[in-house]
CSV table of C-alpha atoms and ligand atoms in Angstrom, one decimal:
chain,number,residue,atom,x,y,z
A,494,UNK,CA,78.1,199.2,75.6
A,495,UNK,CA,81.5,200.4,76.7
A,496,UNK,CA,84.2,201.7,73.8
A,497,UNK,CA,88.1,201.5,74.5
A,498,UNK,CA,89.7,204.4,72.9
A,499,UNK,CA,93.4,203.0,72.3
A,500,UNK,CA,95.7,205.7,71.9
A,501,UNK,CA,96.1,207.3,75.9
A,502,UNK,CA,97.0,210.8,74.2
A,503,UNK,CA,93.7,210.9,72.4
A,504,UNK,CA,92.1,209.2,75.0
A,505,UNK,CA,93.6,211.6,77.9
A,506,UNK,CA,92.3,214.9,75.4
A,507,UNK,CA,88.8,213.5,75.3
A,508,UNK,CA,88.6,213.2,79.1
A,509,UNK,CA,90.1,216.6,79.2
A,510,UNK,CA,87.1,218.0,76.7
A,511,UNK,CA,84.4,216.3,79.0
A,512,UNK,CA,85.9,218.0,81.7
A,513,UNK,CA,85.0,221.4,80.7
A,514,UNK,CA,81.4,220.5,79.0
A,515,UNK,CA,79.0,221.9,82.2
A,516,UNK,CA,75.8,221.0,81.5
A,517,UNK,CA,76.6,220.3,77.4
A,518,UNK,CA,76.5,216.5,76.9
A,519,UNK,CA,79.6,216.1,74.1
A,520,UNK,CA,79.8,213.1,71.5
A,521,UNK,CA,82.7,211.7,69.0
A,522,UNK,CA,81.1,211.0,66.0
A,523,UNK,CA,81.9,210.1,62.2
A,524,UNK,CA,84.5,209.1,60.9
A,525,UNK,CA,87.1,208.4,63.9
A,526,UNK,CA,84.2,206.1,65.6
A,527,UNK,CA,84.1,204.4,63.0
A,528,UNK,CA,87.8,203.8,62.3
A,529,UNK,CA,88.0,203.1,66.3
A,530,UNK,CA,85.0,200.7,66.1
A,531,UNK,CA,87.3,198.6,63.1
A,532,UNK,CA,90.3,198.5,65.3
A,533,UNK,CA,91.9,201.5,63.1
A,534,UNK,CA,93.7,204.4,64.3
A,535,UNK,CA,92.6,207.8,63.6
A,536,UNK,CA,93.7,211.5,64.4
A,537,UNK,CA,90.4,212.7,63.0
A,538,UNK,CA,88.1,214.3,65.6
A,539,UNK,CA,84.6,215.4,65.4
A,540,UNK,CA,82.9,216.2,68.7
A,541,UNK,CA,78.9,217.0,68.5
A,542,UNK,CA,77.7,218.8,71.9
A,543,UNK,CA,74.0,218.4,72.6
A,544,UNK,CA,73.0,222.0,73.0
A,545,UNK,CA,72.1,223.6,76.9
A,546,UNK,CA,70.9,226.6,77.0
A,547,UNK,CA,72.9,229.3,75.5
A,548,UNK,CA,75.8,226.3,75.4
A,549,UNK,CA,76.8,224.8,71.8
A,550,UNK,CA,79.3,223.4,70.3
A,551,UNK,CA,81.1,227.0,69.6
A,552,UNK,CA,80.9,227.6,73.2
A,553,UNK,CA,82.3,224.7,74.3
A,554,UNK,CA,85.2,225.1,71.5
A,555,UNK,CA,86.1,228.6,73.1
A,556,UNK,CA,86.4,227.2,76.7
A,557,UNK,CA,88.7,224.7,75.6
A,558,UNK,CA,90.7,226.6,73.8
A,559,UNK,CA,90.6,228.7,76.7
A,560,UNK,CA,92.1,226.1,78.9
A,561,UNK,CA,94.8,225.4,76.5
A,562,UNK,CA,95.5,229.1,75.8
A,563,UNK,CA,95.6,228.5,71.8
A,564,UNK,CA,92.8,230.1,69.2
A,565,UNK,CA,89.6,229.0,68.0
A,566,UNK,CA,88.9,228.7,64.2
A,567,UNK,CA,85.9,229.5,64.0
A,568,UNK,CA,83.5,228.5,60.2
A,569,UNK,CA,80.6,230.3,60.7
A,570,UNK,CA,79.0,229.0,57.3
A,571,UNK,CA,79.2,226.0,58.8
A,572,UNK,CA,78.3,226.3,62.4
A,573,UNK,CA,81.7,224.6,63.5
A,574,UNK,CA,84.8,225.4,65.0
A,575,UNK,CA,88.7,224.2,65.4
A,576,UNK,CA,90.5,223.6,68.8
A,577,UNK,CA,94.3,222.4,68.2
A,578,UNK,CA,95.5,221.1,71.2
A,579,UNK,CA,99.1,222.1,72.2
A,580,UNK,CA,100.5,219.2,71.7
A,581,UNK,CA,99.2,218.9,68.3
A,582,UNK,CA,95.8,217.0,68.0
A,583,UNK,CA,93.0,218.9,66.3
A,584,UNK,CA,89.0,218.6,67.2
A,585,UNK,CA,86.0,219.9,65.3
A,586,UNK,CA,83.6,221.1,67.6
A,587,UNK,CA,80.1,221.4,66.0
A,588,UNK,CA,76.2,221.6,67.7
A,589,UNK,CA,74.0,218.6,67.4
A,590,UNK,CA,71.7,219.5,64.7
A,591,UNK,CA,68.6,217.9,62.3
A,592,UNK,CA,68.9,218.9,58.8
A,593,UNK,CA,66.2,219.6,56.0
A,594,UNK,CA,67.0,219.7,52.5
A,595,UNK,CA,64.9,221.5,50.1
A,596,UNK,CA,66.2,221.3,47.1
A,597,UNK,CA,68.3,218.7,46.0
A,598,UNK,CA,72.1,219.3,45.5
A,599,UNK,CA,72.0,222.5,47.9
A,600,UNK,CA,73.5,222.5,51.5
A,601,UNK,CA,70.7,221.6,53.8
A,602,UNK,CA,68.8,224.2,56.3
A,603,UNK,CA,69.7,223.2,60.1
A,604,UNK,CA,68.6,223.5,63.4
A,605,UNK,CA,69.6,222.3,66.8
A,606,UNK,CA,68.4,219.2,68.4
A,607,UNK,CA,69.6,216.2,70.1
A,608,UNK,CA,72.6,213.6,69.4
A,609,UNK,CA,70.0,211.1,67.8
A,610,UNK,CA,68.2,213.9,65.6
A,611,UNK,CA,71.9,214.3,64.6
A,612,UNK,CA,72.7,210.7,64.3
A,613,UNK,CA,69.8,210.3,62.1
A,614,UNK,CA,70.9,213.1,59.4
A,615,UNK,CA,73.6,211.2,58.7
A,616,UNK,CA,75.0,209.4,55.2
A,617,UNK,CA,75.9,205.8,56.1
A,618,UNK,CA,74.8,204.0,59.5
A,619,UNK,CA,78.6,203.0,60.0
A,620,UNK,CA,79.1,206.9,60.2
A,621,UNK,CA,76.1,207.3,62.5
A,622,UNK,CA,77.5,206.3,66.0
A,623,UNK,CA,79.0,208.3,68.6
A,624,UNK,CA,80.7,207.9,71.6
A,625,UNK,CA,79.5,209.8,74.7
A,626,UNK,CA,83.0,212.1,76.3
A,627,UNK,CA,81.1,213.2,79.3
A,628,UNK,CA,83.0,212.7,82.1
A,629,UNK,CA,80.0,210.8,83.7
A,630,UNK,CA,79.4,208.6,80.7
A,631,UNK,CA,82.8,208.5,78.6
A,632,UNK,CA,83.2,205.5,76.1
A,633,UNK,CA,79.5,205.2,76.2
A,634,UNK,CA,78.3,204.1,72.2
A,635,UNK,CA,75.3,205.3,71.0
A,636,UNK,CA,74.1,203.5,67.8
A,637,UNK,CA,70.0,204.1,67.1
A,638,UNK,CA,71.0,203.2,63.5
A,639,UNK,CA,72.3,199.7,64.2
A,640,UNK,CA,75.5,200.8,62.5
A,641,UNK,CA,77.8,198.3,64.9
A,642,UNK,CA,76.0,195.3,63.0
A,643,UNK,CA,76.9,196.6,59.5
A,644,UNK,CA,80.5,197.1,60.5
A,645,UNK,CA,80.9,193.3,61.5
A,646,UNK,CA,78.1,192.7,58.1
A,647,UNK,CA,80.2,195.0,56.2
A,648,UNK,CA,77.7,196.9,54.5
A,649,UNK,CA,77.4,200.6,53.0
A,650,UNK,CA,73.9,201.0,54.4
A,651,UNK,CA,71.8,204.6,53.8
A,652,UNK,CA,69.2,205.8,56.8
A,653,UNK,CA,66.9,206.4,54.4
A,654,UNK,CA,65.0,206.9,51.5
A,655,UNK,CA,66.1,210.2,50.3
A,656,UNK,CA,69.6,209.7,51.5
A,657,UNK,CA,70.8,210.4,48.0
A,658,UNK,CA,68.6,212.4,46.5
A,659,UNK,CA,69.1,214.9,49.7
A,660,UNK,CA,73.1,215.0,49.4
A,661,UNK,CA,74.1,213.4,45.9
A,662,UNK,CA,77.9,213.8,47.3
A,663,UNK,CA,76.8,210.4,49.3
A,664,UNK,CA,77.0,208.6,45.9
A,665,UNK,CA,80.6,209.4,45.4
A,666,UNK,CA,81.2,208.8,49.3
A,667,UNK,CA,79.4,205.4,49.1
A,668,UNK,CA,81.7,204.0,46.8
A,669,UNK,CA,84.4,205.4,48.0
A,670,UNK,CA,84.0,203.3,51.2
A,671,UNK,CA,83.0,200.3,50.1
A,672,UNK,CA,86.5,200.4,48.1
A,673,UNK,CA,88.5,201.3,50.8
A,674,UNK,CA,86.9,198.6,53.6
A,675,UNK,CA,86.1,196.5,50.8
A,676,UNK,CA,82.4,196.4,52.0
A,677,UNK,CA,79.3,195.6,50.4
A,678,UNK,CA,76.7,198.3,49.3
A,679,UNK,CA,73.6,197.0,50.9
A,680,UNK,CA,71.1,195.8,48.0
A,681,UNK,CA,68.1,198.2,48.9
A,682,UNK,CA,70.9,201.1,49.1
A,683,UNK,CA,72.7,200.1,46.0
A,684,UNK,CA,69.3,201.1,44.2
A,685,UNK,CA,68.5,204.1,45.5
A,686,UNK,CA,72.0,205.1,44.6
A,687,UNK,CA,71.5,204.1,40.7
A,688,UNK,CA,68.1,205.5,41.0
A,689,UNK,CA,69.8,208.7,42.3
A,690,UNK,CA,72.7,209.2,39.7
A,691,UNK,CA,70.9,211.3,37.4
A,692,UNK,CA,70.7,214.2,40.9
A,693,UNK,CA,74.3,214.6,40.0
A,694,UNK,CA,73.5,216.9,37.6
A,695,UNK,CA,72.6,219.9,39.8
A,696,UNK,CA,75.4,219.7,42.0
A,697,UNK,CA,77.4,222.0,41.8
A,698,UNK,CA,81.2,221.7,40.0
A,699,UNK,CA,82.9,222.9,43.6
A,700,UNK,CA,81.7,220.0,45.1
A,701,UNK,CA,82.1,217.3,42.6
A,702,UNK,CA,85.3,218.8,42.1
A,703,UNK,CA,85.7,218.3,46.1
A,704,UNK,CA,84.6,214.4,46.3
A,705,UNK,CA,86.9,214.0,43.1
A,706,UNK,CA,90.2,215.2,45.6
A,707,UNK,CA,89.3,213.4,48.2
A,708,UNK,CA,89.1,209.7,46.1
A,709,UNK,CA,92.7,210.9,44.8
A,710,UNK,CA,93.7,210.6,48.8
A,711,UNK,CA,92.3,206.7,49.1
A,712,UNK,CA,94.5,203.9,48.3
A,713,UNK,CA,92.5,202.8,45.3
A,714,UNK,CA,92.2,205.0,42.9
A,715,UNK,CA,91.3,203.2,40.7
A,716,UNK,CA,89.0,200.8,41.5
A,717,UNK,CA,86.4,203.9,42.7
A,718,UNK,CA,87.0,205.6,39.6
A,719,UNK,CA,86.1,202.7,37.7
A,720,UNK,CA,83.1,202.1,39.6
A,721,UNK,CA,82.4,205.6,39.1
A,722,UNK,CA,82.6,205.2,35.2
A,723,UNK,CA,80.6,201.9,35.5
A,724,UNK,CA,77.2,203.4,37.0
A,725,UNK,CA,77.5,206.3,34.3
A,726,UNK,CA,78.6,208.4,36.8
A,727,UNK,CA,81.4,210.1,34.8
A,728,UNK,CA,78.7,210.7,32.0
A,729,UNK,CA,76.0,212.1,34.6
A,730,UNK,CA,79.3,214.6,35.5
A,731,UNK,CA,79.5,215.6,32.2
A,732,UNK,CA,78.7,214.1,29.0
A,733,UNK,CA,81.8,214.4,27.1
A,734,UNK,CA,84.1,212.7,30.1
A,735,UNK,CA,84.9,209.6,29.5
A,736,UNK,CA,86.9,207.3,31.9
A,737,UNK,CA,90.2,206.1,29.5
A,738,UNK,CA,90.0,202.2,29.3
A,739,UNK,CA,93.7,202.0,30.1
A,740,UNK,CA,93.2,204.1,32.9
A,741,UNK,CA,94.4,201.4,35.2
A,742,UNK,CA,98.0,201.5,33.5
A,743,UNK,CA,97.7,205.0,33.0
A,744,UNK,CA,97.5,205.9,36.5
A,745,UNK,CA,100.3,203.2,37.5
A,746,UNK,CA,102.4,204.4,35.0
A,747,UNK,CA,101.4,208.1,36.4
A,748,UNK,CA,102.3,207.1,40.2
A,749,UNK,CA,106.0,205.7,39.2
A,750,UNK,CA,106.3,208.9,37.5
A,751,UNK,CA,105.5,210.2,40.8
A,752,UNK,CA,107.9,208.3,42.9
A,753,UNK,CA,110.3,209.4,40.3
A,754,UNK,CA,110.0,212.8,40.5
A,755,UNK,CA,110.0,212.7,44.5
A,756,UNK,CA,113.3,210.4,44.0
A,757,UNK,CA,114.8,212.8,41.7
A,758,UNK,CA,113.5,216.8,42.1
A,759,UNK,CA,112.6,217.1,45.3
A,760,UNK,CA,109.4,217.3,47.4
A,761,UNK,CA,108.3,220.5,46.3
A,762,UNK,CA,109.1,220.5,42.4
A,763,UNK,CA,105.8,219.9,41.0
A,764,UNK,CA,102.4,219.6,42.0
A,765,UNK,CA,100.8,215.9,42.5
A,766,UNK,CA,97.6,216.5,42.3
A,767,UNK,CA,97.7,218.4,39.0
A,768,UNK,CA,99.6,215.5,37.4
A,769,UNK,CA,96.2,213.4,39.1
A,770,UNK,CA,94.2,215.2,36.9
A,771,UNK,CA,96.2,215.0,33.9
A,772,UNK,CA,95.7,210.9,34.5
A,773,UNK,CA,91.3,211.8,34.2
A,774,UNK,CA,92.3,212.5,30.7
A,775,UNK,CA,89.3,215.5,31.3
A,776,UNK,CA,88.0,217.3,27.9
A,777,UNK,CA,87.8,220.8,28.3
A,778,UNK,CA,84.1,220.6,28.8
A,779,UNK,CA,84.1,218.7,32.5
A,780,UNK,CA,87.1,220.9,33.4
A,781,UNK,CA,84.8,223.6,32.6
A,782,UNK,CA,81.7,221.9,34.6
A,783,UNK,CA,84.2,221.1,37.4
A,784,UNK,CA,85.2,224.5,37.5
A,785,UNK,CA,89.0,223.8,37.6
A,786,UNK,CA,91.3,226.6,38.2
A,787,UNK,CA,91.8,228.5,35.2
A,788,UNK,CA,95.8,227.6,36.0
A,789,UNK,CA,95.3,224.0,35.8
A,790,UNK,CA,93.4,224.2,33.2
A,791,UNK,CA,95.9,225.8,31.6
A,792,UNK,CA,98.5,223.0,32.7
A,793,UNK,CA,96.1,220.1,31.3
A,794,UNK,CA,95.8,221.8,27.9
A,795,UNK,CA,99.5,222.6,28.1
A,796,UNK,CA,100.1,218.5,28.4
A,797,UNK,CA,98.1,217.6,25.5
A,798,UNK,CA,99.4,220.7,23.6
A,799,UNK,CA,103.0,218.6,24.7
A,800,UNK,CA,101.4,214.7,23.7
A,801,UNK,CA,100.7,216.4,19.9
A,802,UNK,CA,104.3,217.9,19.6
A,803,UNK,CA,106.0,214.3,20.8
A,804,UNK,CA,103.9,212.7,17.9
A,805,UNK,CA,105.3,214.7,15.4
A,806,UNK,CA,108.6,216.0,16.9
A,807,UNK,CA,109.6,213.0,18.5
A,808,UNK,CA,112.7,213.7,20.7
A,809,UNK,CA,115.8,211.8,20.2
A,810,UNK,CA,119.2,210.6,21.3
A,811,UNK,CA,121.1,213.0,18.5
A,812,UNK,CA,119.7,215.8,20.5
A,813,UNK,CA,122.4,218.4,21.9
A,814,UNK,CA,121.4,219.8,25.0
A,815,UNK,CA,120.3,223.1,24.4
A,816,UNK,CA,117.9,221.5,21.5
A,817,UNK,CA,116.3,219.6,24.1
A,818,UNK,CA,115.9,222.2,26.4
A,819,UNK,CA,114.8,225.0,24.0
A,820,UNK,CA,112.0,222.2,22.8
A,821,UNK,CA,111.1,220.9,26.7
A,822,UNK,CA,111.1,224.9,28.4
A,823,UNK,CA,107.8,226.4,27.5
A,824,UNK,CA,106.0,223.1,29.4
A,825,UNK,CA,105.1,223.0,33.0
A,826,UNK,CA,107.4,220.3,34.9
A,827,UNK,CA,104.0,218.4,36.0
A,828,UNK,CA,103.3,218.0,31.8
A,829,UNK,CA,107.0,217.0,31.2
A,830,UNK,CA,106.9,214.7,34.2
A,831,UNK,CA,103.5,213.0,32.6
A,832,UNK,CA,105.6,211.8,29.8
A,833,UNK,CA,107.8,209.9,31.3
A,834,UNK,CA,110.2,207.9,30.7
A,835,UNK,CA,112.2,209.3,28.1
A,836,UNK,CA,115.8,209.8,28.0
A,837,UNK,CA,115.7,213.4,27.2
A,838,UNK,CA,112.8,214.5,29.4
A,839,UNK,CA,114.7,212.7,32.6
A,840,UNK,CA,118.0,215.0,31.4
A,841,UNK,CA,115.8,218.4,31.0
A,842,UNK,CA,114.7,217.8,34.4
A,843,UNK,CA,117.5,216.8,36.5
A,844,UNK,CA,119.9,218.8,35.0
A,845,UNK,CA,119.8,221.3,31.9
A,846,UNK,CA,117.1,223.2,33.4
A,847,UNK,CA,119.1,223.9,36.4
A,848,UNK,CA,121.6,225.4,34.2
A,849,UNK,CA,121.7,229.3,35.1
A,850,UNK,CA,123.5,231.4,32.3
A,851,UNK,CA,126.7,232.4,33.2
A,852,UNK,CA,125.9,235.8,31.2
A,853,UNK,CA,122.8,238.5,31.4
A,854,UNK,CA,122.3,240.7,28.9
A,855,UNK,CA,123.7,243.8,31.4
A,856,UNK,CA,126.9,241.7,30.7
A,857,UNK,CA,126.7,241.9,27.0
A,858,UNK,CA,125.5,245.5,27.0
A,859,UNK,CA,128.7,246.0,28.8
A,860,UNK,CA,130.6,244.4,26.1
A,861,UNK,CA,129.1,246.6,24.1
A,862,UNK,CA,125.9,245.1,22.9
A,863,UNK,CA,123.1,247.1,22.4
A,864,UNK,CA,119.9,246.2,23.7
A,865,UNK,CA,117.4,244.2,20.9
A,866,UNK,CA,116.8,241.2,19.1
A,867,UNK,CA,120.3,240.2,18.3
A,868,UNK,CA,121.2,241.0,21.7
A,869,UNK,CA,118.6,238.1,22.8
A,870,UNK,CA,120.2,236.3,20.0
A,871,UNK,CA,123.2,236.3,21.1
A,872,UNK,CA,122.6,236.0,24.5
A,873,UNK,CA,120.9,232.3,23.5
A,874,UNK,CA,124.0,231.6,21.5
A,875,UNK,CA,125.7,232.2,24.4
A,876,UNK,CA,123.3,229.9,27.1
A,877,UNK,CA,123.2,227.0,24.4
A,878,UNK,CA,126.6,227.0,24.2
A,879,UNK,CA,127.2,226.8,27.8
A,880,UNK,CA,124.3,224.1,27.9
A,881,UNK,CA,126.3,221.6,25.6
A,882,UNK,CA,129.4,222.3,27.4
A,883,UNK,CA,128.2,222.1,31.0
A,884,UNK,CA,125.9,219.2,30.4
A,885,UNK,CA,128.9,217.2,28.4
A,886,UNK,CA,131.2,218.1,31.3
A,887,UNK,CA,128.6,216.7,33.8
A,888,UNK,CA,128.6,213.7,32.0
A,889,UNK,CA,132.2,213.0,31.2
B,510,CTP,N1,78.5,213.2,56.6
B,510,CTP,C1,77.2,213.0,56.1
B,510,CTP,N2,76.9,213.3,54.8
B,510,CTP,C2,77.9,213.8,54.0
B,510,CTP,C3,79.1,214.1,54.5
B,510,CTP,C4,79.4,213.8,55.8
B,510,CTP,O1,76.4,212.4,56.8
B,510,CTP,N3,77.6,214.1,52.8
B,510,CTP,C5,78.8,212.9,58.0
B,510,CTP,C6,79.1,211.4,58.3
B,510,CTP,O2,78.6,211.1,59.5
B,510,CTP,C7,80.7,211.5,58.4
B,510,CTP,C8,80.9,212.8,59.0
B,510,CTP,O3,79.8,213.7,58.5
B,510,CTP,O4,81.2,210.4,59.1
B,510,CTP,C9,82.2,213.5,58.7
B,510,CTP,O5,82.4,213.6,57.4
B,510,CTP,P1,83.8,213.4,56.7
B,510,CTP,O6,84.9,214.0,57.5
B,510,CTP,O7,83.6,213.7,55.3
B,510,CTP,O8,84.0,211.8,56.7
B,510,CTP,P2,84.7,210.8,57.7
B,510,CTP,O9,83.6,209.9,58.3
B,510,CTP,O10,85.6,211.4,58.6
B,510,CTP,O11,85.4,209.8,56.7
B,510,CTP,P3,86.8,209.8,56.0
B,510,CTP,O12,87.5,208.7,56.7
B,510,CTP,O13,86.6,209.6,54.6
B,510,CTP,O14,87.4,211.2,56.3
């Protein structure tokens, strides 16, 4: 069976890449097959080359890159490597390869082998076909896991028995999947996933951490996440996390604050993802397990730090300016942007903390000051001051 790729530019780079292959037999596999398969576009390119001799899939990345005169990135952890074409598409170039796992939530060992071995390894049968880029067999599928059938069936379907106990990730990728093609989880592979849950455990925070980012890039949020707190898969993370049971409004409410910051500060203001995070609602415990930077940490402690103060210290409309801005500074923008909408928290944002003082303390010292508390007194005397007036004349 014959694939059309679509797009001529990918299309025309594929050609190009089974041009240069020799002997090597090159494959598009994963994800962009799939997509291709489902009448989807997708940029996202990972060639497998069947192994010849001292030929691989780094071998055939360098001779590409080569040809188009640009560098090679190459992962040797992973055995892969990068090729951006000129014009801007990027492949991932690995060797076709059989994997054995001995111990559960580790990275496998791997060898070399053929396209099917490789095929074989993999999570879901509708990521287990490829498309041949030889030149003498290009848009050739190869399918030994009967993966075109669950497309049109839409099913989630494992390869195997130990699919999950192997790579625990796939339980998180599973679901994430069925979500976002809205495709059933085949029965017999919907219990070896529950059966599996508890070999979350032993993986490691790094790559929870990792399959949590990439459901924070799909479309539904949360419906996965939901899911995820349904099979007792935030619980298997770490016992103390619990999924809110708002968290549907919570992370609405946290996208519109989203839009409204993009709206009103700019692209590069604040930090989306943290403010994801801050929707998880995560005690410190599983931002502990999931081995969050110590500086977002710091950021979701910060926020809860801020949603005690607003309990007690509510902020109100009789505010002056430099009030709010002396109570809304110490807090990361991402924190203050988690509490919208108020009033006051809009006006620190878009304006009052924009506000530079018109007077350092070398200008004070030059006025005679001398250096000391009430020379940072008085130069706060003098920076609220101009806060009320600038922010009134702003308004006016
Ligand atoms: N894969 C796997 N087991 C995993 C991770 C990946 O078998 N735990 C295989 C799958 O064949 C997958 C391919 O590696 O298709 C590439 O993985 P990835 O880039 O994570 O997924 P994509 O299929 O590209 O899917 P997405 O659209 O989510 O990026």
């Amino acid at each position: 069976m014959l694939c059309e790729i679509a797009n001529p530019f990918i299309r025309r780079i594929l050609q190009e890449v089974g041009l240069v292959t020799g002997s090597m037999r090159p494959y598009v596999v994963g994800g962009f097959v799939r997509d291709t398969l489902m009448g989807k576009e997708s940029q996202d390119l990972d060639v497998v080359v069947e192994s010849s001799g001292s030929h691989n899939g780094m071998t055939l990345a360098q001779s590409l890159a080569d040809k188009w005169q640009v560098d090679v990135r190459a992962h040797q952890d992973f055995g892969t490597a990068t090729v951006s074409h000129p014009e801007g598409l990027k492949i991932d170039f690995v060797t076709a390869r059989c994997e054995t796992y001995t111990q559960a939530g580790v990275l496998p060992t791997v060898k070399f082998s053929h396209i099917t071995d490789d095929l074989w390894r993999r999570d879901f049968s509708v990521n287990a076909i490829a498309i041949s880029i030889s030149s003498d067999q290009f848009g050739q599928i190869l399918d030994p896991t009967n993966g075109i059938a669950d497309l049109a069936g839409k099913r989630i379907r494992v390869l195997h028995a130990e699919s999950f106990t192997d790579d625990s990730t796939r339980i998180f990728r599973a679901l994430r999947y069925a979500t976002r093609f809205q495709f059933q989880i085949e029965t017999e592979t919907e219990k070896l996933m529950q059966s599996a849950i508890d070999r979350i455990r032993p993986l490691s925070g790094t790559r929870i951490r990792n399959e949590i980012e990439r459901i924070f890039q799909e479309a539904c949020v949360v419906k996965i996440m939901q899911r995820l707190s349904m099979l007792g898969i935030c619980q298997a993370i770490c016992p103390q996390w619990q999924l809110p049971s708002d968290f549907e409004n919570i992370w609405h409410n946290f996208q519109s604050h989203l839009e409204w910051a993009g709206h009103h500060l700019g692209e590069d203001v604040l930090n989306a993802e943290v403010l994801l995070w801050m929707a998880l609602n995560l005690p410190s415990t599983s931002q502990e397990r999931l081995l969050l930077s110590g500086r977002l940490r710091k950021k979701l402690t910060v926020r809860e730090e801020l949603a005690q103060r607003l309990l007690y210290e509510p902020l109100t409309p009789a505010m002056r300016p430099s009030q709010i801005y002396q109570f809304l500074k110490p807090y990361p923008i991402e924190a203050l942007v988690s509490h919208l909408p108020q009033p006051q928290i809009e006006q620190y944002l878009i304006r009052l903390r924009q506000i530079k003082p018109n007077k350092t303390g070398s200008d004070l010292i030059a006025d005679g000051w001398t250096s000391g508390p009430e020379l940072a007194q008085a130069l706060w005397k003098n920076f609220a001051r101009q806060l009320d007036q600038e922010a009134t004349r702003k308004t006016s």
